[in-house]
XYZ file of C-alpha atoms in Angstrom:
773
model
C 58.268 66.611 94.425
C 55.828 67.725 97.640
C 53.304 65.622 95.729
C 55.797 62.320 95.507
C 56.710 62.402 98.467
C 53.247 62.318 100.199
C 52.135 59.701 97.635
C 55.763 57.863 98.872
C 54.661 58.144 102.414
C 50.755 56.978 102.197
C 52.104 54.138 100.322
C 54.045 53.395 103.278
C 50.692 53.996 105.271
C 49.347 50.896 103.640
C 52.109 48.149 104.267
C 52.317 49.602 108.209
C 50.331 48.037 110.507
C 47.555 50.165 111.673
C 48.755 50.426 115.312
C 52.418 50.236 114.607
C 53.491 52.519 116.923
C 51.896 50.984 119.914
C 53.349 47.845 119.104
C 54.978 45.421 122.226
C 58.218 43.771 121.714
C 57.252 42.160 125.022
C 57.022 38.575 125.259
C 53.268 37.224 125.093
C 52.057 37.315 129.374
C 49.043 35.352 128.259
C 48.674 32.288 131.407
C 50.150 28.730 129.612
C 48.080 27.094 132.445
C 44.945 26.104 132.703
C 42.106 24.283 135.670
C 42.537 20.739 134.280
C 39.524 18.984 137.176
C 40.894 20.327 140.026
C 44.726 20.928 139.372
C 46.528 23.721 137.580
C 48.027 22.437 135.316
C 50.277 23.270 131.585
C 48.825 23.055 128.586
C 49.719 23.499 125.002
C 47.897 23.502 121.480
C 47.268 20.720 119.409
C 49.042 20.136 115.486
C 45.880 19.889 113.357
C 47.820 21.027 110.352
C 49.868 17.893 108.535
C 53.471 18.920 108.708
C 54.078 18.343 104.926
C 58.044 17.143 105.456
C 59.981 14.646 103.176
C 58.499 12.067 105.467
C 55.399 12.580 104.995
C 55.402 12.959 101.401
C 57.228 9.974 101.335
C 55.270 7.831 103.588
C 51.616 8.846 101.259
C 54.007 8.316 98.167
C 53.964 4.774 99.640
C 50.951 3.760 100.506
C 49.171 1.584 98.243
C 45.261 0.826 97.877
C 45.690 -1.977 100.397
C 46.775 0.808 102.989
C 44.337 3.331 102.316
C 41.378 0.489 102.290
C 43.151 -0.523 105.676
C 42.984 3.408 107.042
C 39.296 3.313 106.270
C 38.877 0.287 108.167
C 40.040 0.768 110.928
C 38.312 4.291 111.424
C 35.091 2.597 111.035
C 35.952 -0.147 113.274
C 37.178 1.645 116.150
C 34.110 3.906 116.058
C 32.048 0.745 116.223
C 33.878 -0.322 119.023
C 33.522 3.337 120.589
C 30.070 2.568 120.519
C 30.217 -0.792 121.799
C 32.255 0.533 124.859
C 30.306 3.474 125.767
C 27.295 1.586 125.499
C 28.668 -1.231 127.864
C 30.169 1.423 130.603
C 26.989 3.710 129.784
C 24.256 0.906 131.078
C 26.685 -0.485 133.804
C 26.898 3.150 135.959
C 23.239 3.530 135.290
C 22.545 -0.124 136.946
C 24.811 0.173 139.436
C 23.650 3.955 140.635
C 19.994 2.262 140.648
C 21.177 -0.401 142.979
C 23.493 1.469 145.162
C 21.326 4.599 145.883
C 18.197 1.307 145.951
C 19.835 -0.355 148.568
C 20.163 2.459 150.754
C 16.195 4.137 150.208
C 15.362 0.454 150.765
C 17.156 -0.106 153.983
C 16.206 3.690 155.053
C 12.328 3.026 154.291
C 11.853 0.274 155.794
C 13.640 1.987 159.358
C 11.453 4.726 158.969
C 8.576 2.060 158.462
C 9.401 0.533 161.573
C 9.458 4.119 163.078
C 13.452 4.155 163.964
C 13.479 8.172 162.299
C 16.644 8.420 163.798
C 18.394 5.484 162.986
C 16.756 5.830 159.480
C 18.458 9.699 159.523
C 21.907 8.175 160.130
C 21.561 5.638 157.482
C 21.067 7.448 155.077
C 23.312 10.456 156.489
C 26.687 7.975 156.718
C 26.045 6.288 153.294
C 25.808 9.562 151.723
C 28.479 10.670 153.167
C 30.945 7.557 152.527
C 29.597 7.420 148.872
C 30.676 10.740 148.861
C 34.310 10.671 150.548
C 35.158 7.916 148.357
C 35.307 9.478 145.099
C 36.115 12.662 146.777
C 39.425 11.138 147.648
C 40.163 8.887 144.337
C 39.461 11.838 142.109
C 41.874 14.302 145.062
C 44.799 11.990 144.970
C 44.082 9.476 142.016
C 43.322 12.127 139.307
C 42.222 15.812 139.683
C 41.477 15.617 135.885
C 38.436 13.467 136.042
C 36.221 16.441 138.401
C 33.867 18.252 137.326
C 31.623 17.104 134.932
C 34.517 17.120 131.934
C 32.369 18.937 128.904
C 34.855 22.127 129.587
C 37.758 19.781 128.837
C 36.834 17.377 126.220
C 35.336 21.063 124.507
C 38.834 22.705 124.935
C 40.741 20.167 123.102
C 38.367 19.682 120.349
C 38.998 23.465 119.927
C 42.946 22.752 120.016
C 44.150 22.908 123.500
C 45.246 19.711 125.158
C 45.939 19.097 128.662
C 48.240 16.008 130.446
C 45.787 13.360 131.757
C 42.338 14.243 130.595
C 41.836 11.368 128.594
C 44.049 8.774 130.489
C 43.654 4.922 131.259
C 43.683 6.570 135.308
C 41.307 9.684 134.942
C 39.094 6.784 132.940
C 38.552 4.591 135.718
C 38.364 7.415 138.603
C 35.988 8.765 136.262
C 33.302 6.020 136.138
C 33.663 4.735 139.129
C 33.378 8.299 140.574
C 30.732 8.856 139.371
C 28.396 5.958 140.013
C 29.504 6.427 144.486
C 29.064 10.443 143.615
C 25.385 10.040 141.759
C 24.268 7.301 144.322
C 25.308 9.987 147.312
C 22.354 11.645 146.408
C 24.192 15.033 145.942
C 22.697 17.099 143.057
C 24.959 16.046 140.668
C 24.701 14.350 136.850
C 26.155 11.735 135.389
C 25.733 13.103 131.577
C 29.036 15.238 131.495
C 31.180 12.287 132.918
C 29.566 10.297 130.226
C 30.548 12.542 127.367
C 34.151 12.965 128.958
C 34.164 8.635 129.515
C 32.870 8.395 125.561
C 36.105 10.978 125.134
C 38.613 9.346 126.927
C 37.967 5.380 125.221
C 38.094 6.836 121.928
C 41.335 8.497 123.019
C 42.656 5.464 124.448
C 41.604 3.962 121.347
C 42.979 5.799 119.257
C 46.860 6.197 120.524
C 48.519 4.538 117.914
C 49.417 0.920 119.467
C 51.568 1.356 122.775
C 55.278 -0.508 122.821
C 54.381 -1.263 126.658
C 51.548 -3.569 126.157
C 52.737 -4.569 122.843
C 49.999 -3.605 120.509
C 52.247 -2.424 117.595
C 50.323 -3.504 115.006
C 50.380 -1.660 111.901
C 47.300 -0.900 111.441
C 46.954 1.003 114.668
C 49.781 3.623 113.264
C 47.709 5.635 110.974
C 46.270 7.082 114.086
C 49.614 8.978 115.111
C 48.058 12.475 114.200
C 46.268 15.134 116.589
C 43.743 15.416 113.692
C 41.994 11.694 113.529
C 42.272 11.751 117.518
C 40.130 14.586 117.128
C 37.362 12.979 114.913
C 37.058 10.176 117.064
C 37.036 11.719 120.252
C 33.886 13.863 118.122
C 32.185 10.216 118.118
C 32.993 9.438 121.366
C 31.665 12.166 122.947
C 28.001 11.711 120.885
C 28.291 8.516 122.243
C 28.493 9.891 125.611
C 25.285 11.444 125.308
C 23.543 8.919 123.705
C 24.550 6.226 125.781
C 23.294 8.860 129.007
C 19.912 9.474 127.558
C 19.276 6.536 124.892
C 19.315 9.655 122.750
C 21.382 8.426 119.573
C 20.384 11.640 117.513
C 20.273 14.276 120.517
C 24.415 13.001 121.026
C 25.326 13.637 117.581
C 23.818 16.728 117.663
C 25.043 17.898 120.808
C 28.648 16.681 120.005
C 28.690 19.243 116.922
C 26.528 22.335 117.996
C 27.990 22.672 121.603
C 31.060 20.361 121.160
C 33.174 20.266 117.882
C 34.909 23.336 116.677
C 35.817 21.484 113.179
C 33.409 19.343 111.550
C 32.360 17.515 108.505
C 30.049 15.440 106.308
C 32.469 12.004 106.936
C 32.396 12.713 110.229
C 28.823 13.429 110.436
C 28.576 10.147 108.999
C 30.775 8.018 111.711
C 29.454 9.748 114.227
C 25.700 8.563 113.745
C 26.843 5.196 113.065
C 29.000 5.244 116.414
C 25.191 6.545 117.914
C 23.383 3.865 116.390
C 25.536 1.284 117.455
C 25.012 2.620 121.178
C 21.437 2.680 120.648
C 21.002 -0.827 119.747
C 23.430 -2.040 122.222
C 21.186 -0.189 125.001
C 18.178 -1.830 123.688
C 19.251 -5.135 124.013
C 20.501 -4.480 127.244
C 16.997 -3.105 128.286
C 15.197 -6.375 126.824
C 17.685 -8.663 128.901
C 16.476 -6.162 132.255
C 12.948 -6.663 131.406
C 13.091 -9.834 133.028
C 14.198 -8.673 136.363
C 17.656 -9.347 136.381
C 19.063 -6.159 136.791
C 18.652 -5.897 140.649
C 16.214 -3.425 142.442
C 14.312 -1.472 139.206
C 14.302 -4.232 136.739
C 15.277 -1.550 133.659
C 18.953 -0.580 134.878
C 17.792 2.908 135.283
C 18.116 4.146 131.823
C 16.330 7.185 131.261
C 13.460 7.555 129.069
C 10.409 9.326 130.481
C 7.551 8.344 128.297
C 5.554 11.205 128.932
C 3.432 10.085 125.455
C -0.158 11.366 125.397
C -3.314 10.734 122.803
C -5.299 13.682 123.388
C -2.215 16.224 123.709
C -4.331 19.447 121.889
C -3.424 22.975 122.389
C -4.249 26.234 120.914
C -3.539 29.378 119.943
C -4.820 30.279 123.972
C -1.890 27.635 125.103
C 1.229 30.090 122.981
C 1.458 33.272 125.230
C 1.901 31.024 128.924
C 4.481 28.650 126.772
C 6.165 32.155 126.187
C 6.004 33.355 129.396
C 7.602 30.399 130.401
C 10.656 30.458 127.987
C 11.455 34.579 129.022
C 11.370 33.679 132.334
C 13.375 30.505 131.979
C 15.757 32.119 130.302
C 16.110 34.509 132.900
C 16.522 31.538 135.442
C 19.068 30.126 133.204
C 21.419 33.311 133.070
C 21.329 34.343 136.819
C 22.176 30.622 137.244
C 25.158 30.650 135.377
C 25.713 34.318 137.073
C 25.119 32.404 140.480
C 27.267 29.102 139.685
C 30.512 30.885 138.447
C 30.572 33.029 141.629
C 30.845 29.780 143.224
C 33.190 28.086 141.254
C 35.417 31.155 142.176
C 34.893 30.692 145.990
C 35.547 26.758 145.928
C 38.525 27.121 143.890
C 40.283 29.209 146.643
C 39.399 26.703 148.710
C 41.018 23.773 146.570
C 44.449 25.886 146.158
C 44.593 24.942 150.252
C 45.546 21.406 149.351
C 43.797 18.040 149.074
C 42.634 17.557 152.042
C 40.311 20.898 152.222
C 38.464 19.601 148.691
C 37.737 16.705 150.103
C 36.892 18.264 153.780
C 34.248 20.845 151.361
C 32.615 17.501 149.787
C 32.233 15.700 152.915
C 30.879 18.613 153.877
C 28.600 19.544 150.762
C 27.150 15.764 151.861
C 26.554 16.265 155.501
C 24.380 19.721 154.334
C 22.258 17.625 150.821
C 21.804 14.512 153.525
C 20.056 17.361 156.576
C 17.983 19.030 153.493
C 16.901 16.072 151.723
C 15.736 14.394 155.319
C 14.219 16.439 156.507
C 12.669 19.086 154.348
C 9.382 16.696 153.887
C 8.725 16.594 157.424
C 7.592 20.132 156.497
C 5.204 18.647 154.016
C 1.766 17.721 154.956
C 0.655 14.495 154.079
C -2.007 13.092 151.517
C -4.559 10.837 150.795
C -3.730 8.764 148.162
C -5.798 9.415 145.096
C -8.569 6.893 144.124
C -7.604 6.454 140.735
C -3.869 5.876 140.859
C -1.721 3.986 138.137
C 0.324 2.547 140.531
C 0.480 1.062 144.765
C 0.238 4.234 146.768
C 1.640 4.720 149.053
C 5.092 3.116 147.694
C 7.708 1.910 150.383
C 11.216 1.130 149.971
C 11.237 1.438 145.775
C 10.725 4.386 143.279
C 7.602 5.279 142.535
C 4.964 8.786 142.450
C 3.753 8.350 145.754
C 6.625 8.059 148.375
C 4.979 6.932 152.398
C 8.162 8.744 154.160
C 6.530 9.268 157.574
C 2.833 9.135 156.736
C 0.231 6.963 157.849
C -1.057 3.986 155.236
C -3.371 5.264 152.600
C -1.086 8.825 152.481
C 1.764 9.517 151.150
C 4.177 12.760 150.743
C 4.336 14.473 147.602
C 7.679 16.228 148.352
C 9.534 12.970 149.885
C 8.433 11.740 146.331
C 10.888 14.346 144.765
C 13.311 14.838 147.094
C 14.153 11.858 149.306
C 14.832 9.914 145.428
C 17.103 9.488 143.050
C 17.323 12.760 140.434
C 15.809 10.550 137.682
C 12.739 10.073 139.409
C 12.230 12.361 140.444
C 11.888 13.825 136.865
C 10.016 10.542 136.068
C 7.189 11.629 138.870
C 7.382 15.238 137.290
C 6.979 14.480 133.886
C 4.136 11.836 134.953
C 0.824 12.419 132.790
C -2.428 12.792 134.923
C -1.065 13.460 137.920
C -2.283 17.246 137.851
C -3.387 16.627 141.413
C -0.334 14.695 143.128
C 2.034 17.520 144.325
C 1.295 20.925 146.950
C 2.395 24.112 146.033
C 4.688 24.471 148.764
C 6.445 21.150 147.840
C 7.012 22.284 144.395
C 8.384 25.524 145.662
C 10.662 24.210 148.364
C 12.114 21.427 145.562
C 12.770 23.476 143.299
C 14.514 26.379 145.644
C 16.399 23.301 146.975
C 16.724 21.921 143.591
C 17.886 25.513 142.513
C 20.787 26.141 144.688
C 21.925 22.181 145.732
C 23.283 21.943 142.279
C 25.131 24.918 142.378
C 27.105 24.410 145.549
C 27.368 20.514 144.525
C 28.746 21.447 141.307
C 32.369 22.717 141.783
C 33.425 19.936 144.518
C 36.464 17.287 144.131
C 33.799 14.968 142.205
C 32.732 13.838 138.630
C 29.649 15.213 138.181
C 27.554 16.475 135.783
C 24.664 19.466 135.219
C 22.127 17.883 132.595
C 20.235 16.666 134.749
C 20.203 18.690 137.533
C 19.401 21.493 134.964
C 16.348 19.617 133.895
C 15.112 18.422 137.489
C 15.560 21.876 138.182
C 13.479 23.181 135.340
C 10.909 20.358 135.308
C 9.612 21.606 138.780
C 9.462 25.230 137.812
C 7.606 23.897 134.341
C 5.645 22.413 136.684
C 4.823 25.238 139.266
C 3.653 27.455 135.817
C 1.095 24.516 135.330
C -0.447 24.523 137.935
C -0.473 28.597 138.260
C -2.273 28.157 134.724
C -4.692 25.400 136.519
C -7.699 24.877 133.628
C -6.704 27.411 131.576
C -4.513 26.115 129.391
C -5.174 22.821 127.557
C -1.835 20.964 128.623
C -1.572 18.930 131.198
C 1.334 19.081 134.167
C 3.768 16.899 132.626
C 3.908 18.904 129.676
C 4.432 21.952 131.267
C 7.255 19.942 132.714
C 8.809 18.713 130.309
C 9.033 22.584 128.305
C 9.933 24.534 131.917
C 13.250 21.596 131.517
C 13.407 22.830 127.983
C 13.362 26.656 128.613
C 16.047 25.673 131.948
C 18.440 23.752 129.662
C 18.128 26.775 126.971
C 18.630 29.326 129.525
C 21.941 27.815 131.308
C 23.213 25.634 128.162
C 22.018 27.907 125.188
C 22.185 25.172 122.843
C 19.056 24.782 120.484
C 18.366 22.170 118.332
C 20.470 18.841 120.170
C 18.159 19.628 123.671
C 15.123 19.760 121.376
C 16.392 16.391 119.354
C 17.473 15.457 123.265
C 14.456 15.769 125.038
C 11.983 14.863 122.302
C 13.921 11.255 122.267
C 13.588 11.132 126.354
C 9.965 11.852 125.951
C 9.079 10.006 123.164
C 6.699 13.239 122.451
C 6.415 14.497 119.231
C 3.665 16.505 119.422
C 5.578 18.858 121.518
C 7.809 19.735 119.093
C 5.968 23.258 117.985
C 6.269 24.887 121.617
C 9.598 22.871 122.529
C 11.333 25.064 119.566
C 9.514 27.960 120.915
C 10.593 27.617 124.694
C 13.939 27.240 123.259
C 14.627 29.900 121.086
C 12.932 32.291 123.680
C 15.473 31.138 126.967
C 18.143 31.153 125.056
C 17.954 34.647 123.123
C 17.134 35.953 126.327
C 20.113 34.297 128.118
C 22.350 35.055 126.084
C 21.967 39.216 126.550
C 23.233 38.592 129.811
C 25.606 36.235 129.710
C 27.369 32.985 128.112
C 26.261 29.691 128.148
C 27.201 27.724 131.234
C 30.548 25.815 129.438
C 31.827 28.406 127.895
C 31.931 30.690 131.332
C 33.498 27.205 133.310
C 35.411 26.913 130.167
C 36.998 30.053 130.410
C 37.151 30.527 134.769
C 39.446 27.691 134.352
C 41.389 29.105 131.478
C 41.241 27.152 128.645
C 42.749 29.435 126.027
C 39.235 28.985 123.744
C 39.090 30.197 119.934
C 35.325 31.807 119.524
C 34.268 31.302 116.008
C 33.669 34.862 115.792
C 35.706 37.750 115.947
C 35.790 40.611 118.676
C 34.916 44.093 116.603
C 38.164 45.995 117.661
C 39.426 42.705 115.872
C 38.696 44.481 112.665
C 40.761 47.604 113.957
C 44.528 45.357 114.435
C 46.396 44.152 112.095
C 48.898 40.901 112.765
C 51.255 43.068 113.075
C 49.439 44.822 116.212
C 49.518 41.977 118.719
C 52.605 39.461 117.256
C 55.340 39.974 120.628
C 58.829 39.093 120.985
C 61.486 38.180 120.455
C 61.363 35.934 117.121
C 63.696 32.400 117.804
C 64.785 31.390 114.117
C 66.909 28.188 113.175
C 69.124 27.718 109.738
C 68.842 25.415 107.795
C 71.925 23.629 108.741
C 71.983 24.832 112.376
C 74.746 23.828 114.786
C 73.924 21.175 117.117
C 74.995 23.437 120.380
C 72.507 26.359 118.751
C 69.418 24.152 118.870
C 69.916 22.485 122.430
C 70.139 25.759 123.625
C 66.787 27.498 122.169
C 65.086 24.655 123.407
C 66.810 24.330 127.025
C 65.716 27.972 127.225
C 61.911 28.262 125.482
C 59.007 26.457 125.743
C 58.404 27.430 121.862
C 56.008 24.655 120.138
C 57.699 26.203 116.362
C 60.520 27.745 115.060
C 61.405 29.456 111.376
C 63.526 27.945 109.769
C 65.650 30.437 107.641
C 67.834 30.100 104.616
C 70.835 32.297 105.328
C 74.296 33.431 103.947
C 76.734 32.952 103.514
C 75.009 29.136 101.881
C 72.299 31.433 100.713
C 72.838 34.814 98.872
C 69.723 36.748 100.705
C 67.598 35.299 103.931
C 64.942 32.880 102.725
C 62.308 31.525 104.914
C 62.494 27.647 104.515
C 59.628 26.336 106.490
C 58.606 25.988 110.254
C 59.713 22.742 112.420
C 58.218 21.069 115.342
C 60.271 21.120 118.994
C 58.710 17.195 118.894
C 60.731 16.689 115.919
C 63.496 19.066 117.043
C 64.253 16.307 119.525
C 63.306 13.559 117.468
C 66.252 14.829 115.086
C 68.665 14.985 118.234
C 67.673 11.623 119.344
C 68.681 10.088 116.268
C 72.246 11.920 116.458
C 72.535 12.354 112.805
C 75.275 15.025 112.749
C 78.085 16.107 110.589
C 81.369 17.639 111.537
C 80.736 20.679 108.564
C 77.843 22.794 107.681
C 76.141 20.473 104.633
C 73.194 18.320 103.261
C 71.952 15.482 104.909
C 72.886 12.342 102.790
C 70.840 9.234 102.186
C 72.427 7.073 104.481
C 71.041 9.667 107.796
C 67.911 9.946 105.909
C 67.551 5.991 105.766
C 67.996 6.025 109.902
C 64.616 7.517 110.484
C 61.195 6.482 109.335
C 57.504 8.951 108.836
C 56.406 6.527 112.397
C 59.551 8.267 114.322
C 57.820 11.574 113.876
C 54.564 10.785 114.347
C 52.065 12.218 117.238
C 53.211 10.269 120.885
C 50.578 9.241 122.376
C 48.653 11.696 125.031
C 51.551 12.466 128.506
C 54.540 10.696 126.201
C 56.274 13.052 124.416
C 60.025 13.962 125.472
C 62.058 16.057 126.807
C 65.048 17.822 125.745
C 66.621 17.915 129.426
C 66.620 13.879 128.640
C 69.117 13.891 126.196
C 72.931 14.170 126.961
C 75.376 15.430 124.403
C 79.419 15.806 124.171
C 80.758 18.760 123.664
C 82.012 17.657 120.153
C 78.613 17.018 119.283
C 77.564 20.288 120.465
C 79.882 21.436 118.463
C 78.756 19.376 114.851
C 75.413 20.797 112.285
C 72.538 18.549 111.686
C 71.052 19.234 108.016
C 67.231 20.633 109.016
C 65.492 21.020 105.097
C 64.346 16.847 105.669
C 62.388 17.731 108.090
C 60.968 21.105 107.945
C 57.369 21.777 106.975
C 58.181 23.604 103.913
C 54.560 24.745 103.645
C 52.936 26.311 106.897
C 50.153 28.807 106.714
C 51.156 32.334 106.201
C 49.660 35.791 106.727
C 51.075 39.175 105.456
C 51.597 41.564 108.495
C 48.561 44.086 107.410
C 46.418 41.286 107.300
C 42.839 42.168 109.972
C 43.272 40.642 113.173
C 39.675 39.281 112.614
C 40.593 37.768 109.199
C 43.850 35.823 110.865
C 41.497 34.409 113.542
C 39.025 33.037 110.820
C 41.830 31.149 109.355
C 43.554 30.233 111.886
C 40.293 28.891 113.696
C 38.555 27.062 110.775
C 41.905 25.972 109.687
C 42.556 24.876 112.896
C 46.292 25.365 113.170
C 49.645 26.018 116.048
C 51.213 28.141 114.659
C 50.310 30.636 111.569
C 53.898 32.934 110.480
C 53.834 36.815 109.625
C 55.760 37.688 107.005
C 56.739 40.708 106.116
C 54.418 43.281 103.288
C 57.995 44.989 101.633
C 61.135 43.211 100.574
C 64.618 43.532 102.258
C 63.954 43.051 105.882
C 63.772 39.645 107.812
C 61.523 36.606 105.966
C 59.527 36.659 108.950
C 58.697 38.877 111.377
C 56.787 37.022 113.912
C 55.064 33.774 114.957
C 51.090 33.628 115.872
C 49.404 31.468 118.459
C 46.319 30.779 119.586
C 47.163 33.095 122.728
C 47.883 35.741 120.540
C 43.949 36.274 119.688
C 43.037 36.180 123.374
C 41.323 38.893 124.535
C 43.141 39.688 127.948
C 46.507 39.941 125.581
C 45.414 41.924 123.113
C 44.042 44.629 125.302
C 47.241 44.526 127.836
C 48.930 45.379 124.469
C 46.400 48.347 123.568
C 44.459 49.807 126.686
C 42.684 51.865 124.612
C 40.723 49.331 123.235
C 39.581 48.308 126.623
C 38.260 51.639 127.195
C 36.564 52.210 123.928
C 35.222 48.278 123.781
C 33.523 49.477 127.488
C 31.581 52.254 126.291
C 30.162 50.151 123.142
C 29.194 47.905 125.248
C 27.371 50.462 127.628
C 25.869 51.772 124.622
C 24.169 48.497 123.123
C 22.911 46.974 126.818
C 22.032 50.208 128.710
C 19.563 47.930 130.918
C 22.086 45.555 132.171
C 24.660 47.463 132.823
C 22.192 49.247 135.258
C 21.187 46.384 137.162
C 24.908 46.529 138.280
């Protein structure tokens, strides 16, 4: 009997969660808000799972070959339109930035040529101030979601986190014009990140499934009224954004898949590649148009292409050690850059909390500080005589070029002004240029590197559309050029090639992607001979930096509060079961429920999914029927298909609904239960939920490992997972898993002992890192 009793106890222990005694019944306290752009907003998860209710099944059965072909055709047509629109906007952005900045530098240089230095500084400073004030104001008051690069928000969306306004038409307009003005203001920011957000906005707007307001109710557009198809379109849009920013179609595709997307498949790669190919073709045609001189001051519209092709590039084994060191130090610098940027963003968030005026004032002060540095630092550099074999006019006056005159006499140039008193694109061209090993002085490059490093950090967090790609490239290129000067004649690589490798090492140390960055830099520089060295540099810099912190976009995303699901489970998750983290109280609905109960539940909870359970007296025992979404309940209540007695819905009532009624609305168009009024008589009536319930939701047993549940949740792209009991005789559903249940702060709040063991394990694995702090 004792053995039998022990055996029963063992069997019971195998069916219970590992930490049952510590299980909490409190509500998940994980934050439901995040910093979207520059404002704190409520966030929700996306429904990538198909709700297989009766209406969905009926809709798919009714689709014939013609409808399926229409659906496939629309996917390719929208991919084509995304490529066309993003390429045109990218071209317009570059053209506008180069001409606005060009006019500013021409006027300033002409004043300096006349030795009116004070007037030149006033024109330069006031121009930058106005160009910064404009995007700061429109971003603060029109669309705060447009602040920053937008890459963390797009990445979070593709992971399943939705936030209001991130892809609205208002955000798109502010992003475009705000980015143009901010980049032209000489702030150390880039336009690549905003272009990714711009591409995602365009894709989202095209994939809204039509609009009743603008009478775009074409039946074909309705196929995209779901989060799954919009996710694919936004992935293509983000790839097109990078392709348009750098003229790097393959690099843009790889960046979207390596850094942005959480789910992808071969069909998506095919369409995204088609989109970036359209971008490349249109940009090529527009560049040919600009070569005729019809695009303003700089002719080529500022489209980035740093041609460092050299037919005599040769390197030997003796060149590898310096490259390895360059990659190692680049990783350290990248990790330190991410660390400082996170601290600055936290400081800026405290300032931004005090209102829009403080956000604008911060941007204005950064603009004034930047203008003083950019105009004042070149005076510290001594003038150099123009080289006799210069490949272009020396000195250059009032336009881009390697040899800026600034305050120097004729026949001389200011090497620091050639870098710092210029647009970021032109500074990169100067650093990447070949045959210029003796162009820059040690002191000028050191000043420029430190200026870029710290100005790009303090400039990023201001309330304007701003990217990090180009500032990181500039900073890394100046660091690489310094290494090239240090090597001197001991290396077969010229200083321009060292600048390219330095940019790669710093990009790898900050952004931590490898394949996409490698291809983007190769497409930028048009130099395939550097491929082996660039691969080595990226691998080393990423490995070194990963030992200290995460990539810059993940740091920003977590600082903003997005509940991002990583593609790997933390080790402590294997010590827990799903039953250990599910919190209550659980809200369930009957298969035939009273209207008043549904209204009460919707008004008093924020849940977006409710288990539907068939209970007595209509059934012998409680049985889990499925899951119904909040949006579907609201749509059902709006239709008022009620009955005075608890009975199944007849065909006449079902006929007043269609599958399109339950399709996902466009961004920001969700209905609210507060907008619907009910009489006392209606609240006492009943509604049959069975036809509207997803009868095949994903379920897991309460004893499943939390790590295993995370893999299922992330890979399938779920919003809800129902937890069912291991043993019969209990309630048919134990709880619901959402992405917030996988967040470390929630898990470690429930089980503090894991925090202590996790800290000890980290100290054991990385003792040298902890000694630094």
